[in-house]
C-alpha cells in the first residue's frame, strides 16, 4: 500500500512542480478558426520585480495550452484570438471550455482570486463596501490597496484586513501608503525633493519661504494636465500679486519633451523638472502619494503642506490658498 501511494506521488510530482513554478491555462474554445493566446503588454505600478510576459501560443482547432510564471498574482488582460478578457492570474492551473462568443474572464476556472474578483465585479457593489462585508477573502488586501486611495479610507481598509492579508505584498504596500499620507497631510513639512529649472540649474523651494507656493505636478504626455492649464492660469492671475507663487513641476522623464511642451503651452509662471520622473520609487510620485496627475500641492508661508489635492479635489485650490494667506 505504501509503495502504491509513493508511486502515485511520484507520478504527480511533475504536475505539482509545474503548478508551483507558474501558471498553466488549458483552453478549449469552440468557434475560433485561428489565432494566438498572449498576455497583453501592461504597466506595473509598484517596485516589485516582475517576470517577463510569456510568448504567445497558437490556438489549434480551438485548443491551446498557455503557460508562464508570475512573481505574484496580478489582474491582467489576456488576448484570446481577437477577444481581450480580464483575468486575475496566479501561479496555478486553469481550464476554460466554452464558445468564443461566450468567452469572458469568469469562464477561467482554477484560480481562487479570479473567482473572487469576478464575484466582486458581478456584485455591483463599491469595492470598499464589498471588502467591509468580506474581509477574510484572499483578495481582500488587493481590493484595499487598489481602491483605498484616501488616507481615511486606507486606514479603515487596512484595519479590516486579517493578519495574513496585512502580511501580503498589497497589505504591506497599503501600510506604506498610509505612512506616506501621514507625512503629506496638512501641517506636515514639505518633503525634500530635487528640481531643476529650464536652464538645468538646481531649484531650491526654500528660497520661497514666507510665500504661499502652489506646486502643479504635470507632464507633457498628460492630456488632463494640459486641459487644466487654462484653469491654473486663472488662479495664477488672481493670486500672482498676493504673495502666491505658482510653479509647474514636470514629471517628464524626457527633458526635450518637457521643453517642447512648455513652448507649446506658453505657461508664464516658473517651470521646473522633478528628478526621477514619474517612477514609483525614485520620483515625487511616492513622496506625495500621487496616484494621478495633474496633482496640486499648496505650501504655506512656513513651508508646511496646506493641501495635497488630487484630480477630484482641485476645485478646492482657491479655498486652500485663501486660508494659507
Coordinates of C-alpha atoms in Angstrom, one line a residue, residues 149-150 181 184 214-219 222 224-225 228 232 247-249 251 278 284-285 288-298 305 307-314 317:
X149 CA -6.6 55.9 -2.2
X150 CA -7.6 58.4 0.5
X181 CA -0.1 60.0 3.9
X184 CA 2.0 64.6 3.3
X214 CA 1.3 76.2 -5.4
X215 CA 3.0 73.2 -7.0
X216 CA 1.3 71.8 -10.0
X217 CA 2.6 68.3 -10.8
X218 CA 2.1 67.6 -14.5
X219 CA 3.7 66.0 -17.6
X222 CA -0.7 64.0 -19.7
X224 CA -5.8 66.2 -18.4
X225 CA -2.8 68.2 -17.3
X228 CA -6.2 72.0 -16.6
X232 CA -4.5 77.1 -13.4
X247 CA 5.3 76.5 -10.0
X248 CA 4.6 73.8 -12.6
X249 CA 6.6 70.7 -11.7
X251 CA 7.5 64.7 -14.0
X278 CA 7.0 59.6 -12.6
X284 CA 7.8 62.5 -6.4
X285 CA 5.0 60.1 -7.1
X288 CA 3.5 62.8 -2.2
X289 CA 1.5 59.6 -2.8
X290 CA 0.4 60.9 -6.2
X291 CA -2.0 58.4 -7.8
X292 CA -2.6 60.5 -10.9
X293 CA -1.8 63.9 -12.5
X294 CA -2.4 66.7 -12.5
X295 CA -1.9 66.9 -8.8
X296 CA -1.6 70.2 -6.8
X297 CA 0.2 70.7 -3.5
X298 CA -0.2 74.0 -1.7
X305 CA 1.8 71.5 3.4
X307 CA -3.3 70.8 1.0
X308 CA -2.5 67.9 -1.3
X309 CA -5.2 67.9 -4.0
X310 CA -5.7 65.2 -6.5
X311 CA -7.8 65.5 -9.7
X312 CA -11.1 65.2 -7.9
X313 CA -10.1 67.8 -5.2
X314 CA -8.5 70.6 -7.3
X317 CA -7.5 75.1 -4.7

